PDB file of C-alpha atoms in Angstrom:
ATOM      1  CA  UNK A   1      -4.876   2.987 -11.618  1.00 86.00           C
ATOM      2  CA  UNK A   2      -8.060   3.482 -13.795  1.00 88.00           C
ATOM      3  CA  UNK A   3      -9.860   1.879 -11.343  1.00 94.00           C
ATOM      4  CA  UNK A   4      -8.901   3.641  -8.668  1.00 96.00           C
ATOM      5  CA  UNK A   5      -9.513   6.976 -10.906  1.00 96.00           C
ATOM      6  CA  UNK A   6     -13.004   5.185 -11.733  1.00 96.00           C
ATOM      7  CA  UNK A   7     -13.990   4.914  -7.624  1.00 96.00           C
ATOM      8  CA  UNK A   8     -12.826   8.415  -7.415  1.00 98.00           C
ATOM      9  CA  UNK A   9     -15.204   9.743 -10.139  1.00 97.00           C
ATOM     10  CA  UNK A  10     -18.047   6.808  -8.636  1.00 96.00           C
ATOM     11  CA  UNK A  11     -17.339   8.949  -5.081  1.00 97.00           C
ATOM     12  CA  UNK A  12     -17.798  12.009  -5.792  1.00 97.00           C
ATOM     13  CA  UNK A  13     -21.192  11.467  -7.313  1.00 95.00           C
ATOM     14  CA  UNK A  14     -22.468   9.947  -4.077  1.00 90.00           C
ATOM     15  CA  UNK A  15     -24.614  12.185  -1.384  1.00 93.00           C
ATOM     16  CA  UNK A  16     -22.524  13.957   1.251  1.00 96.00           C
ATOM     17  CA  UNK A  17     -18.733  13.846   1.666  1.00 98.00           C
ATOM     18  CA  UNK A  18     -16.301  10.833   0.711  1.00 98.00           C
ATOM     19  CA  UNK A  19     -12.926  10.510   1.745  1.00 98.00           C
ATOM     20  CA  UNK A  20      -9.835   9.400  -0.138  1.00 98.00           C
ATOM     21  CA  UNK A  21      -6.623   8.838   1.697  1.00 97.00           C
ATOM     22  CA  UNK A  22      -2.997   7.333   0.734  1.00 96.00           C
ATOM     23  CA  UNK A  23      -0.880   6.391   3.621  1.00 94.00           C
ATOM     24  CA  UNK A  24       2.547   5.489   3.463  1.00 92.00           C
ATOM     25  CA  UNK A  25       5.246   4.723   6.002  1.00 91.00           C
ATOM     26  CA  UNK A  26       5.286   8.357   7.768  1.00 90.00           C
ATOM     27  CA  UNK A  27       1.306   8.647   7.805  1.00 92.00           C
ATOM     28  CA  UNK A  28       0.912   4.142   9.215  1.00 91.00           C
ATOM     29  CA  UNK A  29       4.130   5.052  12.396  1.00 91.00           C
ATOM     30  CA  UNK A  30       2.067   8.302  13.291  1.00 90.00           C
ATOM     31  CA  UNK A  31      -1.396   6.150  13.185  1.00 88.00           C
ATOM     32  CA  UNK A  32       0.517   3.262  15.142  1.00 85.00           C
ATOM     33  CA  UNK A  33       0.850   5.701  18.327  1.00 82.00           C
ATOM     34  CA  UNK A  34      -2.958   7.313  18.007  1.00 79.00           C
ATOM     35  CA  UNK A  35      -6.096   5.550  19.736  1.00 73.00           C
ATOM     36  CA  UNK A  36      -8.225   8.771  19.056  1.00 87.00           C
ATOM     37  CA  UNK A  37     -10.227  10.483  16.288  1.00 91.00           C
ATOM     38  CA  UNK A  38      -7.428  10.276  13.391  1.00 92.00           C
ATOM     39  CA  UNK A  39      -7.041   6.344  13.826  1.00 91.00           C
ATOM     40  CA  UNK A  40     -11.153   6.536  13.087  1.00 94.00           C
ATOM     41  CA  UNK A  41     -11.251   8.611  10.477  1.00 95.00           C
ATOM     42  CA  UNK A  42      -8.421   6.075   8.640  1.00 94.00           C
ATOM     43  CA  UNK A  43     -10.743   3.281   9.382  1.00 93.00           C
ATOM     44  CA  UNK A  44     -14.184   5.306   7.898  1.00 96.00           C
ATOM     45  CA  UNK A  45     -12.381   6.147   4.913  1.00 97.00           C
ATOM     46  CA  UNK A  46     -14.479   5.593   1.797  1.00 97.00           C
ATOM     47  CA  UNK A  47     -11.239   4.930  -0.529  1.00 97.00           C
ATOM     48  CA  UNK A  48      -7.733   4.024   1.019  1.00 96.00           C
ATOM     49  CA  UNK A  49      -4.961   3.610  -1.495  1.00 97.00           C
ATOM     50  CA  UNK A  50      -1.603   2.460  -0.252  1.00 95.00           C
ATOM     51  CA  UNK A  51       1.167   4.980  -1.401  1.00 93.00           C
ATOM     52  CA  UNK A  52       4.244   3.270  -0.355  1.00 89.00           C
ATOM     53  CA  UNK A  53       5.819  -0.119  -1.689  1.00 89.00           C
ATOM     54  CA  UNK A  54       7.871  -0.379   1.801  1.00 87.00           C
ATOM     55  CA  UNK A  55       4.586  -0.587   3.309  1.00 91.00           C
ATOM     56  CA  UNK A  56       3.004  -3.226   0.562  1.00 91.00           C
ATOM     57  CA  UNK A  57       6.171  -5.405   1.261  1.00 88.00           C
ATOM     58  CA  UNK A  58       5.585  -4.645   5.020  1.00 87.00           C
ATOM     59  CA  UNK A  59       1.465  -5.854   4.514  1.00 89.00           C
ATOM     60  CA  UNK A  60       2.812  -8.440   3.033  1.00 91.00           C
ATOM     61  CA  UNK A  61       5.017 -10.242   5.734  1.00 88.00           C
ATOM     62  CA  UNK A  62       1.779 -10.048   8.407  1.00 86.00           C
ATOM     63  CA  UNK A  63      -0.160 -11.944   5.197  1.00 88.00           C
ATOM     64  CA  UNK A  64      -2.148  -8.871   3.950  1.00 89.00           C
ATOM     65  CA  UNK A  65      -1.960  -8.860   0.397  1.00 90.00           C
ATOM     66  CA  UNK A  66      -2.497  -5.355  -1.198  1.00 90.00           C
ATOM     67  CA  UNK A  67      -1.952  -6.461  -4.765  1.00 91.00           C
ATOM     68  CA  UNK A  68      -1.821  -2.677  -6.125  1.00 92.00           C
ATOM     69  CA  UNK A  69       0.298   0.839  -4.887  1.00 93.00           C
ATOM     70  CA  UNK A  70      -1.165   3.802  -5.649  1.00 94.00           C
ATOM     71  CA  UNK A  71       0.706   6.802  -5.173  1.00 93.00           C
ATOM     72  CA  UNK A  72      -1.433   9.980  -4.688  1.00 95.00           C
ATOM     73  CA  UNK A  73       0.412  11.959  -6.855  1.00 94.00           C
ATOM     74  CA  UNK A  74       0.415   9.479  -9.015  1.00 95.00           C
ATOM     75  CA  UNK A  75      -3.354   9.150  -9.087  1.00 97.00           C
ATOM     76  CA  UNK A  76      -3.354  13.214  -8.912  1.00 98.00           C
ATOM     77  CA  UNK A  77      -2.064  13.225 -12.154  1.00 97.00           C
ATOM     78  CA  UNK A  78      -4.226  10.891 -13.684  1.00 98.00           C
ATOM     79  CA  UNK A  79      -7.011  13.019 -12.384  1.00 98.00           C
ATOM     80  CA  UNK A  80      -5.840  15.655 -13.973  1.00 98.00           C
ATOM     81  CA  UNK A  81      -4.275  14.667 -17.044  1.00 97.00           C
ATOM     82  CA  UNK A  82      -6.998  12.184 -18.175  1.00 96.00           C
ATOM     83  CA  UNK A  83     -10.508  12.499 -16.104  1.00 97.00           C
ATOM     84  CA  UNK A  84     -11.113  16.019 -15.308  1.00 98.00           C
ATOM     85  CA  UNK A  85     -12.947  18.175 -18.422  1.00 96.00           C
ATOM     86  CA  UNK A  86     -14.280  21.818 -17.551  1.00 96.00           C
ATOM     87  CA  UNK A  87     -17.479  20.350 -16.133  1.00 97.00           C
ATOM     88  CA  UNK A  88     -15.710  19.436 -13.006  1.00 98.00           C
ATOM     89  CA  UNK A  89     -15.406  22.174  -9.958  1.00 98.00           C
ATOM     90  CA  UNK A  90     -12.375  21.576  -8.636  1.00 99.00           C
ATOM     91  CA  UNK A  91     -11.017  22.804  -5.065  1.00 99.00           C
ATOM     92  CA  UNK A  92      -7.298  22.635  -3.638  1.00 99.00           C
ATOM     93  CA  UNK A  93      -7.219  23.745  -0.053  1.00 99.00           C
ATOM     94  CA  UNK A  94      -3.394  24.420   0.777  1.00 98.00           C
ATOM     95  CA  UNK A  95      -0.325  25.519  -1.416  1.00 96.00           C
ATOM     96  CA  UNK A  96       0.885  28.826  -2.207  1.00 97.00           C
ATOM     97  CA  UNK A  97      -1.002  31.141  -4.793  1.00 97.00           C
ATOM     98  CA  UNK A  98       2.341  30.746  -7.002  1.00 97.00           C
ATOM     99  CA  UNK A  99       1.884  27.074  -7.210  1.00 98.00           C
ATOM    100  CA  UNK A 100      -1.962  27.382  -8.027  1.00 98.00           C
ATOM    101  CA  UNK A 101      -1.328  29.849 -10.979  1.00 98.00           C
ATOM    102  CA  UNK A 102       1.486  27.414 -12.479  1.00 98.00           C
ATOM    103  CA  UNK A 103      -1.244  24.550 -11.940  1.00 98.00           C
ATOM    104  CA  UNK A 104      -3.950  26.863 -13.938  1.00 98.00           C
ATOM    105  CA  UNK A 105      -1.501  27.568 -16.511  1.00 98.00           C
ATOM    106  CA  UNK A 106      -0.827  24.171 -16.986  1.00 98.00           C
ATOM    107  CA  UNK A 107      -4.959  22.727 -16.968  1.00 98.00           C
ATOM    108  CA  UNK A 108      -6.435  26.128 -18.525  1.00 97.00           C
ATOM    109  CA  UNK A 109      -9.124  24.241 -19.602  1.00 97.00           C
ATOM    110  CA  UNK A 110     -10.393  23.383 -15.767  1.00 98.00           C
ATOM    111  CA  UNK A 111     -11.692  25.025 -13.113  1.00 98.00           C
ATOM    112  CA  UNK A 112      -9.533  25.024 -10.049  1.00 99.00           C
ATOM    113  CA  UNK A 113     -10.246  26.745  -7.131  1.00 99.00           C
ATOM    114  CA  UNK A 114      -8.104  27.593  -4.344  1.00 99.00           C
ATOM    115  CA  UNK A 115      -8.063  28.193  -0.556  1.00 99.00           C
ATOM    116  CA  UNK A 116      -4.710  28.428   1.286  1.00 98.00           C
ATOM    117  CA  UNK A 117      -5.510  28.516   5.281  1.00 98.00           C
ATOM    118  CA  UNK A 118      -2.732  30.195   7.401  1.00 97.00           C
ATOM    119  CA  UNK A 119      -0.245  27.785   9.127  1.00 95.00           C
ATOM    120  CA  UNK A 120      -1.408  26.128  12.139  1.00 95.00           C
ATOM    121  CA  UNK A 121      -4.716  27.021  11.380  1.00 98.00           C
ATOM    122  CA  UNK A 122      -5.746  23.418  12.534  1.00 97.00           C
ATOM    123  CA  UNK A 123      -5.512  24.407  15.784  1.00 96.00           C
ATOM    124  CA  UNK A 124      -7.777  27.622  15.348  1.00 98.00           C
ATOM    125  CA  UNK A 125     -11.542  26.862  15.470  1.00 97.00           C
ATOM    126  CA  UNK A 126     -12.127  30.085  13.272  1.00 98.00           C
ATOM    127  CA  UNK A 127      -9.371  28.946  10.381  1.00 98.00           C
ATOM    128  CA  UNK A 128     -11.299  25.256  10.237  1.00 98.00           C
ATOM    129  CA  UNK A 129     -14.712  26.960  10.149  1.00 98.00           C
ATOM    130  CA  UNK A 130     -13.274  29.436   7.234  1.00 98.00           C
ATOM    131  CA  UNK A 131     -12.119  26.961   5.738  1.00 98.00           C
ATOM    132  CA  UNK A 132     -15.676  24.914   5.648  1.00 98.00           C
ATOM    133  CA  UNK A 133     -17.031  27.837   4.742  1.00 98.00           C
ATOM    134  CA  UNK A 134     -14.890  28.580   1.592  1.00 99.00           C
ATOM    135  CA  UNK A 135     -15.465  24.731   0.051  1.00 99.00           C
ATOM    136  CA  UNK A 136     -19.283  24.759   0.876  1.00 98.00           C
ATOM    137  CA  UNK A 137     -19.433  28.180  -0.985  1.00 98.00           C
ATOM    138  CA  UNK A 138     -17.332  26.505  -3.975  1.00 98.00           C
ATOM    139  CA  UNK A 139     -19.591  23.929  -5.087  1.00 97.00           C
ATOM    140  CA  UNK A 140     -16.678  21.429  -5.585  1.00 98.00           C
ATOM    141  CA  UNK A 141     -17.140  17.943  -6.086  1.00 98.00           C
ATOM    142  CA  UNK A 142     -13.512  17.204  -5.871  1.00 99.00           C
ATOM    143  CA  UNK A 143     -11.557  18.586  -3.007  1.00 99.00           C
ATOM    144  CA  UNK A 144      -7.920  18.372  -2.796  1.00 99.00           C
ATOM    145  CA  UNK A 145      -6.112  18.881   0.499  1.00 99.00           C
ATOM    146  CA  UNK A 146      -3.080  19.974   0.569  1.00 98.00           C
ATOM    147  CA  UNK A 147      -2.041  20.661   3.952  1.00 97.00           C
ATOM    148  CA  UNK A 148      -0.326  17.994   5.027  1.00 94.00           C
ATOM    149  CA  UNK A 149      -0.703  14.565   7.250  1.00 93.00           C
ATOM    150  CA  UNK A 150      -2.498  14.842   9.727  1.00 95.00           C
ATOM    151  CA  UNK A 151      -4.056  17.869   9.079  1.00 97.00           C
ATOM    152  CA  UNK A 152      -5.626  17.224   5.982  1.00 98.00           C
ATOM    153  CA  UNK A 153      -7.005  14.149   7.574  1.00 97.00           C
ATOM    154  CA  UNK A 154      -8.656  16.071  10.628  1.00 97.00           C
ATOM    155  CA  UNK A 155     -10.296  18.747   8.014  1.00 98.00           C
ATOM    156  CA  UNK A 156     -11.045  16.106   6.050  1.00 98.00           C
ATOM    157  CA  UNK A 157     -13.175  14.673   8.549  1.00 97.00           C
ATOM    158  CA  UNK A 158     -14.627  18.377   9.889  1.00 98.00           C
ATOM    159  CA  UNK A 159     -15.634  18.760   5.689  1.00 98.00           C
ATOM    160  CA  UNK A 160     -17.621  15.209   5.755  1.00 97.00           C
ATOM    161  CA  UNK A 161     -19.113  16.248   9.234  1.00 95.00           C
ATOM    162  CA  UNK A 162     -20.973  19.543   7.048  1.00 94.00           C
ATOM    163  CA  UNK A 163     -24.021  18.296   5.543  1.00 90.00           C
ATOM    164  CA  UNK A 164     -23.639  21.483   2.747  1.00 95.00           C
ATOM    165  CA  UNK A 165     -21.104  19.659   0.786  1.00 97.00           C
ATOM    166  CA  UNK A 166     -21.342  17.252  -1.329  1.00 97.00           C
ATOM    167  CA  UNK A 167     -18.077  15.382  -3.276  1.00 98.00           C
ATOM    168  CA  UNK A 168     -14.884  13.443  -2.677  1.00 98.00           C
ATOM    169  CA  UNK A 169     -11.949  14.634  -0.384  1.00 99.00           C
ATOM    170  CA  UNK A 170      -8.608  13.911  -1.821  1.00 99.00           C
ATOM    171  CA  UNK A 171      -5.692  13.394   0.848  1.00 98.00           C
ATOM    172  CA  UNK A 172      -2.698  14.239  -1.168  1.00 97.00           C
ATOM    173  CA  UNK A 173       0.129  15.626   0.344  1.00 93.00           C
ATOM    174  CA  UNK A 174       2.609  17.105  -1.910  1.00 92.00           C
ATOM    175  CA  UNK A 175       1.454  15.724  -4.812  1.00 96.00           C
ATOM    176  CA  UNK A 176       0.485  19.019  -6.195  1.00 97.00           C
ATOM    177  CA  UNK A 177       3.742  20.163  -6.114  1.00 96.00           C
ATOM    178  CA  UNK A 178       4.672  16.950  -8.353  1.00 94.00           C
ATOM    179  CA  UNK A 179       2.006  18.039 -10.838  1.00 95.00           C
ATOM    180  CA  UNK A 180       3.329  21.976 -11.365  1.00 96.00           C
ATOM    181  CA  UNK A 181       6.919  20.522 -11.339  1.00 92.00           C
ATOM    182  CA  UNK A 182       8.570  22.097  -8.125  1.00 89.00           C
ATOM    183  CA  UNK A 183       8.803  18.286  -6.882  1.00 85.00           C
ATOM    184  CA  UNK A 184      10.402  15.943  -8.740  1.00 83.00           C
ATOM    185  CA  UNK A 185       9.833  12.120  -8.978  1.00 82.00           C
ATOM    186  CA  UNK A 186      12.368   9.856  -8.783  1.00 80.00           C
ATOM    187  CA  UNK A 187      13.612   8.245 -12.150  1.00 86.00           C
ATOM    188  CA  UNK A 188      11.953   5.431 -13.219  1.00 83.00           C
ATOM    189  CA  UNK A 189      14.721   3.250 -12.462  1.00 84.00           C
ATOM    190  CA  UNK A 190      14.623   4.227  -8.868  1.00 83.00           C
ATOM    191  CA  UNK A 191      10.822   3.850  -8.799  1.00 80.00           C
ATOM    192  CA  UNK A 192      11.123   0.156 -10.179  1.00 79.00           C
ATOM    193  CA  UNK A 193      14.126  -0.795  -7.011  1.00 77.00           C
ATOM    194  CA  UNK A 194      11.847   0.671  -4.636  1.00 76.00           C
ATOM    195  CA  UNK A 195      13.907   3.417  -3.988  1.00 82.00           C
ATOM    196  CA  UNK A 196      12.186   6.200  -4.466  1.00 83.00           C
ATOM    197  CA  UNK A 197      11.899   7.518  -0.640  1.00 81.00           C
ATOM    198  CA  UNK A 198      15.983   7.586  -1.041  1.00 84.00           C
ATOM    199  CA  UNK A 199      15.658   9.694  -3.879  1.00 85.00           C
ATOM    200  CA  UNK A 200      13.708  12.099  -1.974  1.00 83.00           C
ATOM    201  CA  UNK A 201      15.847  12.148   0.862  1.00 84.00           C
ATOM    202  CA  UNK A 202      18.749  13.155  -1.130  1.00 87.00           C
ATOM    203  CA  UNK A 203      16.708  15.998  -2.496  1.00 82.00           C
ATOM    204  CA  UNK A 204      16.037  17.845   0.423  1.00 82.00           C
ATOM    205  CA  UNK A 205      18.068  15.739   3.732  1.00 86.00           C
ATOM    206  CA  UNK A 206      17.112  18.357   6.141  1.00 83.00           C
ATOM    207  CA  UNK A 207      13.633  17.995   5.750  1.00 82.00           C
ATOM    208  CA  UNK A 208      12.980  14.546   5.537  1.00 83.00           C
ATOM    209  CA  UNK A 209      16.585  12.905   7.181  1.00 87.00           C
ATOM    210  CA  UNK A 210      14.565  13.610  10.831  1.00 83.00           C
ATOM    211  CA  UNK A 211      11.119  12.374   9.374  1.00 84.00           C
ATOM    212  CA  UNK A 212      12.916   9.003   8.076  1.00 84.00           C
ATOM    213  CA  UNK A 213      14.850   8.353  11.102  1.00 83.00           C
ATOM    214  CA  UNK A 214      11.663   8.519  13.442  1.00 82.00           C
ATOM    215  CA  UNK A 215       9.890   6.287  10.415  1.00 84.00           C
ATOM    216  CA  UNK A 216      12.826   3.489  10.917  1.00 81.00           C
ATOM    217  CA  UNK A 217      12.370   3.376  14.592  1.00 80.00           C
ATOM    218  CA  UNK A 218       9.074   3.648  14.636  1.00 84.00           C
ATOM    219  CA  UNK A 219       8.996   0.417  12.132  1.00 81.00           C
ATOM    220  CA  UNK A 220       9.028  -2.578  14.692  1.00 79.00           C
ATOM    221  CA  UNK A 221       6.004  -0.973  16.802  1.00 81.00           C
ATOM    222  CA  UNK A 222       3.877  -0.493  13.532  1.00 84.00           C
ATOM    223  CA  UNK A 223       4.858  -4.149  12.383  1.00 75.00           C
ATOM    224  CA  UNK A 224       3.477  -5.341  15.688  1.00 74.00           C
ATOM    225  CA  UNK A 225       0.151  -3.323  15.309  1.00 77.00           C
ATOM    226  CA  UNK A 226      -0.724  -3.636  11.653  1.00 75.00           C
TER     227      UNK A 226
END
């Protein structure tokens, strides 16, 4: 983990735009069926941290080795917690204003920024451009997206394409909602069996029974093409 923190930090001192992502099962199926612009932007990634021990036990049958998982809310935390001082501009792009002020209240001591784009707005040349616009006017050097896969991949990639902003792009999902506490991780226990998807999916079944069931059967196509 501190290395990973350590090529975060090393990234977003570099020239132009770097970009961090951490797939897991959901985010390798959906890359399994592209041939396009999201299946590049996966393989130009400057930092790619695998999130899910399913898919390090997966790797690991086809004889790729990936010795370390890395959660991103995981290594959100760390971020947080341990590397960022007041020095740092921070930027989260995504997640309601509620969440934001119980992350402030939380890390008074750094400066967080915030955007939150209207839904869909991926699809709405204006709402990608505004949303440029906002980070480039920030100044951050760290840039969270919180939007969601694949749409924090596609922005991320429309952010690295402007040559006004300099930084690292964080891919991380939900884990902002892990760091303010309206997620919760699974016990350690659970983490340590592996089990931590289940734990999820008994947490909210509605919302991620339909995204686990197209993960299972979309397993034997992405063990084929990995």
């Amino acid at each position: 983990m501190d290395e990973s923190v350590a090529q975060v930090r090393y990234l977003s001192r570099s020239p132009g735009l770097d970009i961090v992502i951490t797939p897991n099962i959901d985010h390798m199926v959906r890359l399994s069926n592209d041939t396009g612009l999201l299946r590049k932007i996966y393989a130009s990634a400057q930092l790619c941290l695998c999130d899910s021990r399913i898919l390090q036990k997966l790797l690991r049958l086809k004889g790729k080795i990936i010795p370390t998982v890395v959660p991103g809310s995981t290594l959100t935390a760390k971020l947080f917690d341990d590397e960022f001082s007041a020095n740092d501009r921070l930027l989260i792009i995504g997640g309601e204003d509620s969440t934001i002020a119980t992350l402030r209240g939380i890390y008074c001591h750094l400066n967080i920024d915030h955007y939150n784009p209207p839904m869909g707005f991926i699809r709405d040349e204006r709402e990608i451009q505004a949303a440029v616009d906002y980070t480039v006017a920030s100044g951050a050097s760290f840039i969270f997206l919180a939007v969601g896969s694949p749409q924090q991949e596609l922005l991320a990639q429309r952010l690295r394409s402007s040559e006004a902003i300099d930084g690292v792009a964080l891919c991380v999902g939900a884990s902002i909602l892990f760091l303010v506490g309206s997620e919760k991780r699974a016990p350690q226990l659970m983490q340590t069996l592996h089990l931590e998807w289940f734990y999820r999916l008994i947490q909210d079944p509605m919302r991620l029974g339909r995204r686990y069931l197209g993960n299972a059967l979309g397993l034997p196509r992405l063990y084929l093409r990995i």
